């Protein structure tokens, strides 16, 4: 079975532009989460969606938004890009498992560079 | 509130030696705990997870971790390091079953011949 897929792999934008990142979850997974990983740091939680509804949001500005589609794929949108938005953006999908715990399975990420 | 502290941003081990990566957590509720590994230019791969079923958790690639509530620790070990273990390792905690993760800063492991 295919794992979590993300597109594009790499992206270069300039300050002030807008970007859309895409994620397809593992087949059968209904939850998608987004994380931002700045170089040299651990991933930081941005959003979690389940059945197209936002289930959680991290401490990120309103420039960041996301949505989940009926086929459970997801988009992360970032407006008015800043240099500090340069990072690896990771998507994870999950499905309830042992003891009802959703275990996150991560995609390869999208490397965003803002110039 | 929950947080994770990984002691040591870089660890160097000899091939065949014990690998020990330290993780301490703080959580207001009984936590779920995870170790993930990240190889260069890749996403995160789950090594193992603690869900309160057993305090000693065995994972993939010969890794295991022990949950110690009294020490609020979840250290990761492997008896004998292999060159392929060179990677960055992240400890993460979740305080709810939805799996929203709080990660530590990571520990970079270098394996020397």
Tab-separated table of C-alpha atoms in Angstrom:
chain	number	residue	atom	x	y	z
A	1	UNK	CA	0.000	0.000	0.000
A	2	UNK	CA	1.142	3.525	-0.728
A	3	UNK	CA	2.176	5.668	2.190
A	4	UNK	CA	1.424	9.332	2.720
A	5	UNK	CA	2.277	11.329	-0.388
A	6	UNK	CA	3.008	15.040	-0.579
A	7	UNK	CA	3.457	17.453	-3.443
A	8	UNK	CA	5.476	19.247	-4.506
A	9	UNK	CA	8.769	17.908	-3.138
A	10	UNK	CA	10.488	21.268	-3.249
A	11	UNK	CA	9.220	24.798	-3.701
A	12	UNK	CA	10.875	28.186	-3.921
A	13	UNK	CA	8.821	31.331	-3.346
A	14	UNK	CA	9.504	34.985	-2.647
A	15	UNK	CA	8.316	37.027	0.317
A	16	UNK	CA	4.673	38.061	0.122
A	17	UNK	CA	3.644	35.242	-2.190
A	18	UNK	CA	1.107	32.529	-1.467
A	19	UNK	CA	1.763	28.778	-1.442
A	20	UNK	CA	-0.412	25.643	-1.486
A	21	UNK	CA	0.936	22.300	-0.323
A	22	UNK	CA	-0.895	19.042	-0.931
A	23	UNK	CA	-1.151	15.759	0.921
A	24	UNK	CA	-2.779	12.413	0.216
A	25	UNK	CA	-3.244	10.153	3.242
A	26	UNK	CA	-2.793	6.433	3.525
A	27	UNK	CA	-5.821	4.628	2.118
A	28	UNK	CA	-8.443	4.242	4.836
A	29	UNK	CA	-7.060	7.028	7.033
A	30	UNK	CA	-9.558	9.799	7.729
A	31	UNK	CA	-7.362	12.180	9.707
A	32	UNK	CA	-4.623	14.416	8.356
A	33	UNK	CA	-2.233	16.579	10.352
A	34	UNK	CA	0.278	19.205	9.251
A	35	UNK	CA	3.594	20.003	10.935
A	36	UNK	CA	6.282	22.597	10.273
A	37	UNK	CA	9.912	21.583	10.801
A	38	UNK	CA	12.403	24.429	10.771
A	39	UNK	CA	15.995	23.380	10.155
A	40	UNK	CA	17.579	22.010	13.315
A	41	UNK	CA	14.331	21.774	15.272
A	42	UNK	CA	11.608	19.259	15.957
A	43	UNK	CA	8.331	19.435	14.033
A	44	UNK	CA	5.695	21.858	15.296
A	45	UNK	CA	1.989	21.044	15.042
A	46	UNK	CA	-0.013	23.310	12.725
A	47	UNK	CA	-3.415	21.678	12.052
A	48	UNK	CA	-5.317	18.445	12.360
A	49	UNK	CA	-8.393	17.556	10.295
A	50	UNK	CA	-10.774	14.674	10.713
A	51	UNK	CA	-13.697	13.987	8.414
A	52	UNK	CA	-13.196	17.444	6.834
A	53	UNK	CA	-13.527	19.238	10.181
A	54	UNK	CA	-10.685	21.024	11.970
A	55	UNK	CA	-9.926	19.063	15.123
A	56	UNK	CA	-6.966	21.048	16.358
A	57	UNK	CA	-4.819	24.057	15.600
A	58	UNK	CA	-1.349	24.929	16.788
A	59	UNK	CA	0.100	28.327	17.596
A	60	UNK	CA	0.417	29.642	14.057
A	61	UNK	CA	-0.846	32.934	12.591
A	62	UNK	CA	-3.979	33.238	10.501
A	63	UNK	CA	-1.809	33.325	7.383
A	64	UNK	CA	-1.830	29.557	7.706
A	65	UNK	CA	-5.005	27.727	6.702
A	66	UNK	CA	-5.921	24.239	5.645
A	67	UNK	CA	-8.788	22.136	4.461
A	68	UNK	CA	-9.635	18.497	3.926
A	69	UNK	CA	-11.534	17.173	0.949
A	70	UNK	CA	-14.181	14.404	0.714
A	71	UNK	CA	-11.490	11.934	-0.399
A	72	UNK	CA	-9.560	12.858	2.821
A	73	UNK	CA	-6.708	14.550	0.972
A	74	UNK	CA	-5.676	17.917	2.341
A	75	UNK	CA	-4.193	21.266	1.391
A	76	UNK	CA	-2.137	23.617	3.515
A	77	UNK	CA	-2.184	27.239	2.416
A	78	UNK	CA	0.180	29.941	3.553
A	79	UNK	CA	-0.397	33.579	2.599
A	80	UNK	CA	1.971	36.541	2.652
A	81	UNK	CA	5.053	34.371	2.970
A	82	UNK	CA	7.835	35.442	5.310
A	83	UNK	CA	11.461	34.360	5.308
A	84	UNK	CA	10.738	32.516	8.558
A	85	UNK	CA	8.230	30.277	6.801
A	86	UNK	CA	11.128	28.456	5.150
A	87	UNK	CA	10.885	24.907	6.483
A	88	UNK	CA	10.046	21.306	5.777
A	89	UNK	CA	6.270	20.883	5.897
A	90	UNK	CA	5.230	17.423	6.953
A	91	UNK	CA	1.869	15.818	6.502
A	92	UNK	CA	0.772	12.864	8.616
A	93	UNK	CA	-2.268	10.647	8.359
A	94	UNK	CA	-3.787	8.510	11.053
A	95	UNK	CA	-6.533	6.112	11.939
A	96	UNK	CA	-7.632	4.860	15.372
A	97	UNK	CA	-5.549	1.884	16.423
A	98	UNK	CA	-4.630	0.181	19.699
A	99	UNK	CA	-6.641	1.601	22.601
A	100	UNK	CA	-8.187	4.110	20.220
A	101	UNK	CA	-4.879	5.919	19.760
A	102	UNK	CA	-4.326	7.667	16.432
A	103	UNK	CA	-0.753	6.917	15.387
A	104	UNK	CA	0.665	9.477	12.971
A	105	UNK	CA	2.323	8.190	9.782
A	106	UNK	CA	4.356	10.846	8.031
A	107	UNK	CA	4.950	11.689	4.418
A	108	UNK	CA	8.332	12.733	2.978
A	109	UNK	CA	7.550	16.423	3.332
A	110	UNK	CA	7.628	19.500	1.126
A	111	UNK	CA	10.734	21.685	1.408
A	112	UNK	CA	9.668	25.333	1.148
A	113	UNK	CA	12.289	28.011	0.641
A	114	UNK	CA	11.228	31.647	0.873
A	115	UNK	CA	13.639	34.183	-0.657
B	1	UNK	CA	0.477	21.517	29.082
B	2	UNK	CA	2.966	18.998	27.831
B	3	UNK	CA	6.581	19.179	26.747
B	4	UNK	CA	9.466	16.949	25.786
B	5	UNK	CA	13.149	17.347	26.555
B	6	UNK	CA	15.789	15.372	24.720
B	7	UNK	CA	19.141	15.435	26.458
B	8	UNK	CA	21.997	15.819	24.003
B	9	UNK	CA	21.537	17.285	20.545
B	10	UNK	CA	24.338	15.105	19.169
B	11	UNK	CA	25.448	11.616	20.156
B	12	UNK	CA	28.419	9.746	18.698
B	13	UNK	CA	28.627	5.975	19.140
B	14	UNK	CA	30.968	3.316	17.824
B	15	UNK	CA	29.595	0.588	15.602
B	16	UNK	CA	28.560	-2.298	17.865
B	17	UNK	CA	28.249	-0.115	20.974
B	18	UNK	CA	25.125	0.632	22.994
B	19	UNK	CA	22.894	3.419	21.741
B	20	UNK	CA	21.149	5.385	24.505
B	21	UNK	CA	18.993	8.410	23.689
B	22	UNK	CA	17.370	10.235	26.564
B	23	UNK	CA	13.864	11.686	26.655
B	24	UNK	CA	12.007	13.262	29.546
B	25	UNK	CA	8.454	14.483	29.336
B	26	UNK	CA	6.038	16.583	31.275
B	27	UNK	CA	2.341	16.041	30.937
B	28	UNK	CA	-0.669	16.869	33.048
B	29	UNK	CA	-2.322	13.592	32.090
B	30	UNK	CA	-0.999	10.087	31.424
B	31	UNK	CA	0.770	10.470	28.113
B	32	UNK	CA	1.193	8.548	24.933
B	33	UNK	CA	4.889	8.511	24.004
B	34	UNK	CA	6.620	7.945	20.693
B	35	UNK	CA	10.050	7.716	19.128
B	36	UNK	CA	10.473	8.649	15.481
B	37	UNK	CA	13.568	8.490	13.263
B	38	UNK	CA	14.345	10.861	10.402
B	39	UNK	CA	16.916	10.037	7.754
B	40	UNK	CA	18.395	12.891	5.699
B	41	UNK	CA	15.896	14.572	3.395
B	42	UNK	CA	13.114	12.247	4.451
B	43	UNK	CA	9.988	12.322	6.593
B	44	UNK	CA	9.575	10.727	10.004
B	45	UNK	CA	9.375	6.977	10.522
B	46	UNK	CA	7.745	5.531	13.642
B	47	UNK	CA	10.155	3.431	15.707
B	48	UNK	CA	7.890	2.598	18.624
B	49	UNK	CA	5.094	3.887	20.836
B	50	UNK	CA	3.967	3.596	24.446
B	51	UNK	CA	0.235	3.298	25.046
B	52	UNK	CA	0.238	2.043	28.690
B	53	UNK	CA	-0.075	-1.621	27.680
B	54	UNK	CA	3.504	-2.400	28.779
B	55	UNK	CA	6.307	-0.280	30.189
B	56	UNK	CA	8.982	-1.893	27.998
B	57	UNK	CA	8.218	-1.285	24.360
B	58	UNK	CA	9.983	-3.001	21.496
B	59	UNK	CA	10.156	-1.327	18.143
B	60	UNK	CA	11.634	-1.794	14.721
B	61	UNK	CA	15.328	-2.192	13.858
B	62	UNK	CA	16.190	-3.575	17.293
B	63	UNK	CA	15.237	-0.460	19.267
B	64	UNK	CA	13.347	-0.505	22.532
B	65	UNK	CA	12.250	2.051	25.109
B	66	UNK	CA	11.195	1.868	28.749
B	67	UNK	CA	8.504	4.077	30.251
B	68	UNK	CA	9.400	5.126	33.808
B	69	UNK	CA	6.613	7.159	35.363
B	70	UNK	CA	8.585	7.973	38.521
B	71	UNK	CA	11.346	9.507	36.408
B	72	UNK	CA	9.008	10.886	33.696
B	73	UNK	CA	11.356	9.306	31.176
B	74	UNK	CA	11.110	7.295	27.994
B	75	UNK	CA	14.706	6.580	26.964
B	76	UNK	CA	15.475	4.789	23.703
B	77	UNK	CA	18.111	2.054	23.525
B	78	UNK	CA	19.668	-0.351	21.075
B	79	UNK	CA	22.238	-2.892	22.279
B	80	UNK	CA	24.506	-2.733	19.234
B	81	UNK	CA	24.744	0.237	16.878
B	82	UNK	CA	24.861	-0.266	13.142
B	83	UNK	CA	26.084	2.226	10.564
B	84	UNK	CA	22.533	2.434	9.222
B	85	UNK	CA	21.365	3.849	12.574
B	86	UNK	CA	22.933	7.204	11.732
B	87	UNK	CA	19.973	9.574	11.646
B	88	UNK	CA	18.063	12.089	13.744
B	89	UNK	CA	15.794	10.755	16.451
B	90	UNK	CA	12.765	12.537	17.878
B	91	UNK	CA	10.851	11.820	21.042
B	92	UNK	CA	7.225	12.962	21.027
B	93	UNK	CA	4.343	13.081	23.486
B	94	UNK	CA	0.592	13.215	23.020
B	95	UNK	CA	-1.879	13.779	25.819
B	96	UNK	CA	-4.963	12.748	23.860
B	97	UNK	CA	-5.933	9.857	21.640
B	98	UNK	CA	-6.147	12.103	18.575
B	99	UNK	CA	-2.396	11.823	18.285
B	100	UNK	CA	-1.498	15.504	18.125
B	101	UNK	CA	2.231	15.363	18.800
B	102	UNK	CA	4.583	17.581	20.765
B	103	UNK	CA	8.142	16.850	19.649
B	104	UNK	CA	11.482	17.251	21.318
B	105	UNK	CA	14.299	19.088	19.563
B	106	UNK	CA	15.859	15.882	18.311
B	107	UNK	CA	19.138	14.001	18.801
B	108	UNK	CA	21.505	13.511	15.886
B	109	UNK	CA	23.216	10.115	16.044
B	110	UNK	CA	26.571	9.569	14.375
B	111	UNK	CA	27.946	6.025	14.151
B	112	UNK	CA	31.696	5.647	13.772
B	113	UNK	CA	33.434	2.513	12.440
